[in-house]
Coordinates of C-alpha atoms and ligand atoms in Angstrom, one line a residue:
M1 CA 0.0 0.0 0.0
D2 CA 2.9 2.2 0.9
D3 CA 4.4 1.6 -2.6
L4 CA 1.1 2.3 -4.3
A5 CA 0.8 5.6 -2.5
D6 CA 4.4 6.5 -3.4
Q7 CA 4.5 5.5 -7.1
R8 CA 6.0 8.4 -9.0
D9 CA 4.4 7.6 -12.3
A10 CA 1.0 8.9 -11.4
P11 CA -0.5 12.2 -10.1
P12 CA -1.8 12.2 -6.5
A13 CA -5.5 11.7 -7.3
E14 CA -4.7 8.6 -9.3
R15 CA -2.4 7.2 -6.6
E16 CA -5.1 7.8 -4.0
A17 CA -7.6 6.0 -6.3
R18 CA -5.2 3.1 -6.6
V19 CA -4.8 2.7 -2.8
E20 CA -8.6 2.9 -2.5
A21 CA -9.1 0.3 -5.2
W22 CA -6.6 -2.0 -3.5
T23 CA -8.5 -1.6 -0.2
H24 CA -11.8 -2.4 -1.8
A25 CA -10.4 -5.3 -3.7
L26 CA -9.0 -6.7 -0.4
Q27 CA -12.5 -6.5 1.1
D28 CA -14.0 -8.4 -1.9
D29 CA -11.1 -10.9 -1.7
L30 CA -11.7 -11.5 2.0
A31 CA -15.3 -12.2 1.3
A32 CA -14.4 -14.5 -1.6
G33 CA -11.6 -16.2 0.5
T34 CA -9.1 -15.9 -2.3
S35 CA -7.4 -13.3 -4.6
T36 CA -5.8 -13.1 -8.0
D37 CA -3.3 -10.7 -6.6
P38 CA -0.4 -12.5 -4.9
V39 CA 0.1 -10.0 -2.1
R40 CA -3.6 -9.9 -1.3
H41 CA -3.9 -13.6 -1.6
A42 CA -1.2 -14.1 1.0
L43 CA -3.0 -11.6 3.3
V44 CA -6.4 -13.1 2.8
D45 CA -5.2 -16.7 3.3
T46 CA -3.3 -15.7 6.5
A47 CA -6.3 -13.8 7.8
L48 CA -8.8 -16.6 7.2
R49 CA -6.5 -19.4 8.3
W50 CA -5.5 -17.7 11.5
H51 CA -8.9 -16.1 12.2
L52 CA -7.5 -12.6 12.1
D53 CA -9.9 -9.7 12.2
L54 CA -8.5 -7.3 9.6
S55 CA -11.1 -4.6 10.3
S56 CA -8.7 -2.9 12.7
L57 CA -6.5 -2.1 9.7
R58 CA -9.2 0.1 8.2
G59 CA -8.0 3.2 9.9
A60 CA -4.4 2.5 8.9
M61 CA -5.4 2.0 5.3
T62 CA -7.4 5.2 5.2
S63 CA -4.4 7.0 6.7
T64 CA -2.0 5.6 4.0
R65 CA -4.5 6.7 1.3
E66 CA -4.6 10.2 2.8
D67 CA -0.8 10.4 2.8
V68 CA -1.0 10.9 -0.9
R69 CA -2.4 14.4 -0.3
G70 CA 0.7 15.3 1.6
R71 CA 1.3 15.8 5.3
R72 CA 3.0 18.4 7.5
F73 CA 3.9 17.9 11.1
A74 CA 4.7 20.8 13.4
D75 CA 6.5 18.6 16.0
W76 CA 7.5 15.1 16.9
D77 CA 4.2 14.5 18.9
Q78 CA 2.1 15.1 15.8
W79 CA 4.5 13.0 13.7
R80 CA 4.3 10.2 16.3
A81 CA 0.4 10.2 16.4
W82 CA 0.5 9.6 12.6
C83 CA 3.0 6.8 13.0
T84 CA 0.8 5.1 15.6
E85 CA -2.3 5.4 13.5
E86 CA -0.6 4.0 10.4
V87 CA 1.8 1.4 11.7
V88 CA 0.6 0.0 15.0
P89 CA -2.5 -1.8 13.7
W90 CA -0.3 -3.8 11.4
V91 CA 2.1 -4.7 14.2
D92 CA -0.9 -5.7 16.3
Q93 CA -2.0 -8.1 13.5
L94 CA 1.4 -9.7 13.7
R95 CA 1.1 -10.0 17.4
H96 CA -2.3 -11.7 17.2
L97 CA -0.9 -14.1 14.7
F98 CA 1.9 -15.1 17.0
E99 CA -0.4 -15.3 19.9
Q100 CA -2.7 -17.7 18.1
A101 CA 0.3 -19.8 17.1
G102 CA 0.9 -20.3 20.8
A103 CA 4.0 -18.2 20.8
P104 CA 2.9 -14.9 22.2
M105 CA 4.9 -11.8 21.3
T106 CA 4.3 -10.6 24.8
L107 CA 4.7 -6.9 25.1
R108 CA 5.5 -6.0 28.6
L109 CA 3.9 -2.6 29.0
D110 CA 6.6 -1.4 31.3
R111 CA 8.4 -1.7 27.9
H112 CA 5.7 0.2 26.1
K113 CA 8.1 3.1 25.3
D114 CA 10.6 0.7 23.7
Y115 CA 7.9 -0.7 21.5
E116 CA 6.6 2.7 20.4
Q117 CA 10.1 3.9 19.7
F118 CA 10.8 0.8 17.6
V119 CA 7.7 1.6 15.5
D120 CA 8.8 5.2 15.2
G121 CA 12.3 4.1 14.2
A122 CA 10.8 1.9 11.5
Q123 CA 8.7 4.7 10.1
L124 CA 11.6 7.2 10.2
T125 CA 13.8 4.7 8.3
D126 CA 11.1 4.4 5.7
I127 CA 10.8 8.2 5.3
L128 CA 14.6 8.6 4.9
T129 CA 14.7 5.9 2.3
D130 CA 11.9 7.4 0.3
L131 CA 13.2 11.0 0.2
S132 CA 13.9 10.8 -3.5
T133 CA 10.2 9.9 -4.2
D134 CA 8.6 12.1 -1.7
L135 CA 10.5 15.4 -2.2
P136 CA 9.7 15.8 -5.9
Q137 CA 6.0 15.4 -5.0
G138 CA 6.3 18.2 -2.4
D139 CA 6.2 15.8 0.5
L140 CA 8.6 16.3 3.4
L141 CA 7.5 13.9 6.2
L142 CA 9.9 15.1 8.9
P143 CA 8.5 17.4 11.6
H144 CA 9.2 21.1 11.4
E145 CA 10.7 20.7 14.9
A146 CA 13.5 18.5 13.5
L147 CA 14.2 20.8 10.5
V148 CA 14.6 24.2 12.4
A149 CA 17.8 23.0 13.9
F150 CA 19.4 23.1 10.4
P151 CA 18.9 26.5 8.9
G152 CA 18.0 26.5 5.3
V153 CA 17.6 22.7 5.1
E154 CA 13.9 22.8 4.2
D155 CA 14.7 24.9 1.1
D156 CA 17.6 22.7 0.2
L157 CA 15.6 19.6 0.4
R158 CA 12.7 21.0 -1.5
Q159 CA 15.1 22.1 -4.2
G160 CA 16.8 18.7 -4.1
R161 CA 20.1 20.3 -3.0
W162 CA 22.6 18.2 -1.1
S163 CA 24.0 21.0 1.1
P164 CA 26.1 20.7 4.4
A165 CA 22.8 21.3 6.2
T166 CA 21.1 18.4 4.3
A167 CA 24.0 16.1 5.1
A168 CA 23.9 17.1 8.8
L169 CA 20.2 16.6 9.0
I170 CA 20.3 13.2 7.4
G171 CA 23.2 12.2 9.7
E172 CA 21.2 13.2 12.8
M173 CA 18.0 11.5 11.6
T174 CA 19.7 8.2 10.8
A175 CA 21.4 8.3 14.2
L176 CA 18.0 8.9 15.8
A177 CA 16.3 6.1 13.9
R178 CA 19.1 3.8 14.7
Q179 CA 18.8 4.6 18.4
W180 CA 15.0 4.0 18.3
L181 CA 15.4 0.7 16.5
T182 CA 17.9 -0.6 19.0
Q183 CA 15.7 -1.9 21.9
P184 CA 17.5 -4.9 23.3
A185 CA 15.0 -5.3 26.2
M186 CA 12.0 -5.3 23.9
T187 CA 12.1 -8.9 23.0
R188 CA 13.0 -10.2 26.4
G189 CA 10.6 -12.9 27.6
M190 CA 9.1 -13.4 24.1
H191 CA 9.0 -16.8 22.4
P192 CA 12.5 -17.0 20.8
G193 CA 10.9 -17.4 17.4
A194 CA 9.0 -14.2 17.7
A195 CA 12.0 -12.5 19.2
I196 CA 14.3 -13.5 16.3
V197 CA 11.8 -12.1 13.9
L198 CA 11.7 -8.7 15.6
D199 CA 15.5 -8.6 16.2
T200 CA 16.0 -9.5 12.5
V201 CA 13.7 -6.8 11.4
A202 CA 15.6 -4.3 13.5
C203 CA 18.9 -5.5 12.0
L204 CA 17.5 -5.2 8.4
M205 CA 16.4 -1.7 9.2
R206 CA 19.7 -0.7 10.6
A207 CA 21.3 -2.0 7.4
Q208 CA 18.8 0.1 5.6
L209 CA 20.0 3.1 7.6
D210 CA 23.6 2.2 6.7
A211 CA 22.6 2.4 3.1
V212 CA 21.0 5.8 3.6
D213 CA 24.2 7.0 5.3
A214 CA 26.4 5.6 2.5
A215 CA 24.2 7.1 -0.3
G216 CA 25.3 10.7 0.3
P217 CA 23.9 13.0 -2.5
A218 CA 22.5 9.9 -4.3
L219 CA 19.9 9.7 -1.5
L220 CA 18.0 12.5 -3.3
E221 CA 18.1 10.6 -6.6
R222 CA 17.0 7.2 -5.8
A223 CA 16.0 5.0 -2.8
P224 CA 19.1 3.3 -1.4
R225 CA 19.0 -0.4 -0.6
P226 CA 21.4 -2.5 1.4
T227 CA 23.5 -4.8 -0.7
L228 CA 22.5 -8.4 -1.2
V229 CA 25.6 -9.4 0.8
A230 CA 24.6 -7.2 3.7
R231 CA 21.1 -8.7 3.7
A232 CA 22.3 -12.3 3.4
R233 CA 24.6 -11.7 6.4
I234 CA 21.6 -10.9 8.5
L235 CA 19.1 -13.3 7.0
A236 CA 21.1 -16.5 6.7
P237 CA 21.9 -16.9 10.4
A238 CA 18.5 -15.5 11.4
R239 CA 16.8 -18.2 9.4
L240 CA 18.9 -20.9 11.0
R241 CA 18.2 -19.6 14.5
A242 CA 14.5 -19.2 13.7
R243 CA 14.3 -22.8 12.4
L244 CA 15.9 -24.1 15.5
A245 CA 13.7 -22.0 17.8
W246 CA 10.5 -23.0 16.1
S247 CA 11.5 -26.7 16.0
L248 CA 11.9 -26.7 19.7
T249 CA 8.5 -25.3 20.5
P250 CA 5.3 -26.9 19.1
L251 CA 3.0 -24.3 17.5
T252 CA -0.7 -24.4 16.8
V253 CA -0.7 -24.1 13.1
P254 CA -4.1 -24.2 11.4
G255 CA -4.4 -26.6 8.5
P256 CA -5.2 -25.7 4.9
R257 CA -8.5 -24.0 4.5
R258 CA -11.3 -26.0 3.0
P259 CA -12.8 -24.7 -0.3
S260 CA -15.5 -22.2 0.2
A261 CA -19.1 -23.1 0.5
P262 CA -21.0 -25.2 -0.1
L263 CA -19.1 -28.0 1.3
S264 CA -18.9 -30.5 -1.4
A265 CA -16.1 -32.7 -0.2
V266 CA -14.5 -33.7 3.0
S267 CA -11.9 -31.2 4.3
P268 CA -8.3 -32.1 3.6
A269 CA -7.4 -31.4 7.2
A270 CA -4.9 -33.6 9.0
E271 CA -7.5 -36.1 10.1
S272 CA -9.2 -36.1 6.7
T273 CA -9.6 -39.9 6.6
A274 CA -11.9 -39.8 9.7
L275 CA -13.9 -36.7 8.7
R276 CA -17.2 -36.9 6.9
P277 CA -19.6 -34.4 5.4
P278 CA -22.8 -33.6 7.2
P279 CA -25.8 -35.9 6.4
P280 CA -28.1 -34.3 3.9
H281 CA -31.4 -32.7 4.9
P282 CA -34.1 -35.5 5.1
G283 CA -36.3 -33.5 2.7
G284 CA -33.4 -33.0 0.3
A285 CA -33.2 -29.2 1.0
R286 CA -30.0 -27.6 -0.3
P287 CA -28.5 -24.4 1.1
P288 CA -29.2 -21.1 -0.8
Q289 CA -26.4 -19.5 -2.8
I290 CA -25.4 -16.5 -0.8
P291 CA -22.8 -14.1 -2.5
A292 CA -19.5 -14.5 -0.5
D293 CA -19.5 -10.8 0.4
R294 CA -23.0 -11.1 1.9
M295 CA -22.3 -14.1 4.1
P296 CA -22.0 -13.5 7.8
A297 CA -18.8 -14.8 9.3
H298 CA -20.4 -15.4 12.7
V299 CA -23.9 -16.4 13.6
A300 CA -24.9 -16.7 17.3
V301 CA -28.1 -18.4 18.3
I302 CA -30.2 -18.2 21.4
M303 CA -31.9 -21.6 21.3
D304 CA -35.1 -20.8 23.1
G305 CA -38.5 -22.4 23.6
N306 CA -37.8 -25.9 24.7
G307 CA -39.8 -25.6 27.9
R308 CA -42.8 -24.0 26.2
W309 CA -42.7 -26.7 23.4
A310 CA -43.1 -29.4 26.1
Q311 CA -45.7 -27.4 28.1
Q312 CA -47.8 -26.9 25.0
R313 CA -47.9 -30.7 24.7
D314 CA -48.5 -31.3 28.5
L315 CA -45.1 -32.9 28.8
P316 CA -42.6 -32.1 31.5
R317 CA -40.2 -29.3 30.6
P318 CA -37.1 -31.6 30.5
Q319 CA -38.7 -33.5 27.6
G320 CA -38.5 -30.3 25.6
H321 CA -34.7 -30.2 26.1
R322 CA -34.3 -33.8 25.0
T323 CA -36.4 -33.1 21.9
G324 CA -34.3 -30.0 21.2
G325 CA -31.1 -32.0 20.6
P326 CA -31.7 -32.9 16.9
A327 CA -32.3 -29.2 16.2
V328 CA -28.8 -28.4 17.5
H329 CA -27.3 -31.0 15.1
E330 CA -29.4 -29.5 12.3
M331 CA -27.8 -26.1 12.9
I332 CA -24.4 -27.5 12.7
Y333 CA -25.1 -29.5 9.5
G334 CA -26.7 -26.4 8.0
A335 CA -23.7 -24.2 9.0
L336 CA -21.3 -26.6 7.4
E337 CA -23.4 -26.9 4.2
I338 CA -23.7 -23.2 3.7
G339 CA -20.0 -22.6 4.6
L340 CA -20.4 -20.5 7.8
P341 CA -17.0 -20.1 9.5
H342 CA -18.4 -19.4 13.1
L343 CA -21.5 -20.6 14.8
T344 CA -22.1 -19.9 18.5
L345 CA -24.9 -21.6 20.4
Y346 CA -26.3 -20.5 23.8
A347 CA -27.0 -23.7 25.6
F348 CA -27.0 -22.8 29.3
S349 CA -26.8 -19.4 30.9
T350 CA -25.5 -18.3 34.3
E351 CA -29.1 -17.5 35.1
N352 CA -30.4 -20.9 34.2
W353 CA -29.3 -22.3 37.6
K354 CA -32.5 -20.8 38.9
R355 CA -34.4 -23.7 37.4
D356 CA -35.4 -27.1 38.9
T357 CA -32.6 -29.5 39.5
D358 CA -34.3 -32.0 37.3
E359 CA -34.4 -29.6 34.4
I360 CA -30.8 -28.5 34.9
T361 CA -29.6 -32.1 35.0
T362 CA -31.5 -33.0 31.8
I363 CA -29.9 -30.0 30.0
L364 CA -26.4 -30.8 31.2
D365 CA -26.8 -34.5 30.6
A366 CA -27.9 -33.9 27.0
I367 CA -24.8 -31.8 26.3
R368 CA -22.6 -34.4 27.9
H369 CA -24.1 -37.2 25.9
D370 CA -23.5 -35.3 22.6
L371 CA -19.9 -34.8 23.5
D372 CA -19.3 -38.4 24.2
D373 CA -20.9 -40.1 21.2
G374 CA -23.0 -37.5 19.4
P375 CA -23.3 -37.3 15.7
L376 CA -20.8 -34.5 15.5
R377 CA -17.7 -36.4 16.3
D378 CA -16.4 -36.8 12.8
L379 CA -17.6 -33.6 11.2
D380 CA -15.1 -30.9 10.3
V381 CA -16.0 -28.9 13.4
R382 CA -13.7 -27.3 15.8
Q383 CA -15.6 -27.4 19.1
R384 CA -15.1 -24.8 21.7
W385 CA -16.7 -24.0 25.0
L386 CA -17.4 -20.6 26.4
G387 CA -18.5 -20.2 30.0
H388 CA -17.2 -20.8 33.5
P389 CA -16.5 -24.2 35.1
D390 CA -18.0 -23.1 38.5
K391 CA -20.9 -25.4 39.5
L392 CA -20.6 -27.5 36.4
P393 CA -20.1 -31.3 36.9
D394 CA -16.4 -32.2 36.7
E395 CA -17.0 -34.9 34.0
L396 CA -18.8 -32.4 31.8
V397 CA -15.9 -29.8 32.2
H398 CA -13.5 -32.6 31.4
A399 CA -15.4 -33.8 28.3
L400 CA -15.7 -30.2 27.0
R401 CA -11.9 -29.6 27.4
R402 CA -11.2 -33.0 25.8
E403 CA -13.3 -32.2 22.7
E404 CA -11.7 -28.8 22.4
H405 CA -8.3 -30.4 22.4
R406 CA -9.3 -33.2 20.1
T407 CA -10.8 -31.0 17.4
R408 CA -8.4 -28.0 17.7
N409 CA -6.9 -28.4 14.3
R410 CA -10.1 -28.7 12.4
T411 CA -10.7 -25.8 9.9
G412 CA -14.3 -26.3 8.7
L413 CA -16.7 -24.7 11.3
T414 CA -15.8 -23.2 14.6
L415 CA -18.6 -24.1 16.9
T416 CA -18.6 -22.4 20.2
V417 CA -21.1 -23.7 22.7
C418 CA -21.9 -21.4 25.6
I419 CA -22.5 -23.4 28.8
N420 CA -22.7 -21.7 32.2
Y421 CA -22.1 -18.5 30.2
G422 CA -23.2 -15.0 31.1
G423 CA -22.2 -11.9 29.2
R424 CA -21.7 -9.8 32.4
D425 CA -19.8 -12.6 34.0
E426 CA -17.5 -12.6 30.9
I427 CA -17.0 -8.9 31.0
T428 CA -16.4 -8.9 34.8
R429 CA -13.8 -11.6 34.5
T430 CA -12.1 -9.9 31.6
A431 CA -11.9 -6.7 33.6
A432 CA -10.4 -8.7 36.5
A433 CA -7.8 -10.2 34.2
L434 CA -6.8 -6.7 33.0
A435 CA -6.6 -5.5 36.5
Q436 CA -4.4 -8.4 37.4
A437 CA -2.2 -7.7 34.4
A438 CA -1.9 -4.1 35.4
R439 CA -1.0 -5.0 38.9
A440 CA 1.7 -7.4 37.6
G441 CA 3.1 -4.5 35.6
D442 CA 2.3 -6.2 32.3
I443 CA -0.1 -3.5 31.1
D444 CA -0.3 0.2 31.8
P445 CA -3.9 1.2 32.5
R446 CA -3.3 4.5 30.7
F447 CA -2.9 2.6 27.4
I448 CA -5.7 0.1 27.8
G449 CA -7.7 0.1 24.6
E450 CA -10.5 -2.1 23.1
D451 CA -7.9 -4.4 21.6
D452 CA -6.4 -5.0 25.0
F453 CA -9.8 -5.8 26.4
A454 CA -10.6 -8.2 23.6
R455 CA -7.2 -9.9 24.1
H456 CA -8.0 -10.6 27.7
M457 CA -11.4 -12.3 26.9
P458 CA -11.7 -16.0 27.2
H459 CA -11.5 -16.5 23.4
P460 CA -9.6 -13.5 22.1
D461 CA -9.9 -14.7 18.5
M462 CA -13.7 -15.0 18.5
P463 CA -14.9 -12.6 15.8
D464 CA -17.8 -10.1 16.3
V465 CA -21.2 -11.6 15.9
D466 CA -22.7 -10.6 12.5
L467 CA -26.1 -12.2 13.0
L468 CA -27.8 -12.9 16.4
W469 CA -30.9 -15.1 16.0
R470 CA -33.3 -16.1 18.8
T471 CA -36.1 -18.6 18.4
G472 CA -39.1 -19.0 20.6
G473 CA -40.6 -15.5 20.0
E474 CA -38.9 -13.5 22.8
Q475 CA -37.2 -10.4 21.7
R476 CA -34.3 -10.0 24.1
T477 CA -30.7 -11.0 24.3
S478 CA -30.7 -12.5 27.8
N479 CA -27.1 -11.7 28.8
F480 CA -25.6 -13.3 25.6
L481 CA -22.4 -12.0 24.0
P482 CA -22.7 -8.3 24.9
W483 CA -19.2 -7.5 23.8
H484 CA -19.3 -9.3 20.5
A485 CA -22.8 -8.5 19.5
T486 CA -22.8 -4.8 19.7
Y487 CA -23.2 -4.4 16.0
A488 CA -25.0 -7.7 15.3
E489 CA -28.0 -7.8 13.0
L490 CA -30.9 -9.1 15.2
H491 CA -33.3 -11.8 14.0
F492 CA -36.2 -13.1 16.0
T493 CA -38.4 -16.0 15.0
P494 CA -41.6 -17.4 16.7
R495 CA -41.0 -21.2 16.4
Y496 CA -39.9 -23.1 19.5
W497 CA -36.4 -24.6 19.3
P498 CA -37.4 -28.3 18.9
D499 CA -39.3 -27.3 15.7
V500 CA -36.5 -25.6 13.8
D501 CA -34.1 -27.1 11.4
R502 CA -31.2 -26.1 9.1
R503 CA -33.6 -24.3 6.7
D504 CA -34.4 -21.8 9.4
L505 CA -30.7 -21.1 9.7
W506 CA -30.5 -20.6 6.0
Q507 CA -33.5 -18.4 6.0
A508 CA -31.9 -16.2 8.8
I509 CA -28.7 -15.9 6.7
T510 CA -30.7 -15.1 3.6
E511 CA -32.4 -12.3 5.4
Y512 CA -29.1 -11.1 6.8
S513 CA -27.6 -11.0 3.4
R514 CA -30.2 -8.4 2.3
R515 CA -29.5 -6.0 5.2
Q516 CA -27.3 -3.0 4.9
R517 CA -24.9 -2.7 7.7
R518 CA -23.4 0.7 8.5
H519 CA -21.4 0.5 11.7
G520 CA -22.2 4.1 12.3
A521 CA -21.3 5.3 8.8
A522 CA -23.7 7.2 6.5
P523 CA -25.8 5.0 4.2
L524 CA -24.1 4.0 1.0
I525 CA -27.1 4.9 -1.1
P526 CA -29.6 7.7 -0.5
A527 CA -32.5 6.8 1.8
R528 CA -35.1 7.1 -1.0
D529 CA -33.4 4.5 -3.1
D530 CA -32.9 2.3 0.0
A531 CA -36.6 2.3 0.7
S532 CA -37.6 1.7 -2.9
A533 CA -35.0 -1.1 -3.2
S534 CA -36.4 -2.9 -0.2
L535 CA -40.0 -2.4 -1.3
S536 CA -39.2 -4.0 -4.7
R537 CA -37.9 -7.1 -3.0
Ligands
IPE1 C1 -34.0 -22.7 26.1 O1 -35.3 -23.1 26.3 C2 -33.0 -23.7 26.6 C3 -32.4 -23.2 27.9 C4 -32.6 -22.1 28.5 C5 -31.5 -24.2 28.5 P1 -36.1 -22.7 27.6 O2 -36.0 -23.8 28.5 O3 -35.7 -21.4 28.0 O4 -37.6 -22.7 27.0 P2 -38.7 -21.7 27.3 O5 -38.2 -20.3 27.0 O6 -39.0 -21.9 28.8 O7 -39.8 -22.1 26.4
IPE2 C1 -31.5 -17.8 27.3 O1 -32.8 -18.3 27.4 C2 -30.6 -18.8 27.7 C3 -30.4 -19.9 26.7 C4 -31.1 -20.1 25.6 C5 -29.5 -20.9 27.1 P1 -33.7 -18.1 28.7 O2 -35.0 -18.7 28.4 O3 -33.0 -18.5 29.9 O4 -33.8 -16.5 28.8 P2 -35.0 -15.6 29.5 O5 -35.0 -16.1 30.9 O6 -36.2 -15.9 28.7 O7 -34.5 -14.2 29.3
MG3 MG1 -36.5 -19.5 27.6

């Protein structure tokens, strides 16, 4: 993106359009799960495989696009704010990736300054490297505060003159960048693999600064690059060390992704011989074709109405829970068939302990039975449990953890079952975890942001809920996923849970696919057209 914004062959408006087109193409590619552009393909594949949420990059991308119009910074503080906006979200993605691989790139927040300076050093290196491109376009991305110390340097640079003042400024800036990039304590305590990556990046950037220093007047003609030999001297031993480090520590590496929906064949995951596709719908129903960019990534379901289903038939309430079992399986089959990546089911809430022991026992026994020899065992489903072990029978907790472990490398559908789950409980515990981290000196309360909160949740990689569906006619969320569902589309249907099947899930997704989500932005099309478009449907 940086290259697209900098290309000298096009006027600013066109470069801005190119960056914007690239960003849009990335969004389309993410929805499609693939790309014809090799860079985007790598990014899409990584994001989907490692369940990264790239939405946090939006701000950084917009900022890069706006760079094309030129920037001026009065002082280092302004300059630093821009760096943070543009670079930190990318670094954070890298951190998430390492975290999910089981090799956390732990950033001790008492080292927060080191980390910020490192990012600043990287950005300053980039700016010095790109002077020959930026200056002819009228861009000088160093803060005024840095230039005033060298009288006349701004004019010299804008005229492309290599004066003593220019040489002195460049010398001082490379020294500053070198100092910022040299943060020996930054990688302390990290997984050695992650530490080697960061240390190597720092070495490469210092080599880049050597090339800037060595370039002299040529710096204003073309971007200097370190020699191949200089790079090889850094990369060859780093690769060896990295290979050793990674070989000593087992990583959680997601398998290849299955082809996008509908699921036509068994996933080629590691256990492919044992995995099978879901049984077809008894009536032969097939999933609707939903355009990839209209598919939700995460559907969460409040499975409500078991008790009323039974009461309506003069049966004891527990009977409703037993009858509701097949509907749970149906949802999972339907999710696999339509190619949904995340399905989360609300099975037992922290408030449900208020019910009769009989009813509670029936609900928990049904869950336990499914885990032991239910029809889900050999589907391409990664099973996860969200909730708290308190008060749950030990064998159930054990079975939940066992299934989580057994299915951890599956890539088809991530099924999260919420058992003894409460949204407020989750938020309270997350706040407690953050407080604990602050007390241990791992995090500085002044810098706690939404990302930090999300990282301390029980499943930090769980994406936001796109569609929240409740059966049974009630229109409330009953303490379900308050953090993840803030922007969910809501869908309420009257039928009781035992009466629904996969077609209801498909219907919910079809309706979702027609909604326009805004996330607080202005509508994409004028309201009039919006209304007439929905009327014509
Ligand atoms: C949902 O069905 C299942 C659980 C809460 C475990 P209910 O048991 O709440 O059914 P209704 O709402 O009473 O009909
Ligand atoms: C929510 O349903 C919990 C589950 C479906 C597990 P409830 O039936 O317990 O919710 P309320 O009491 O109607 O709000
Ligand atoms: Mg209920």
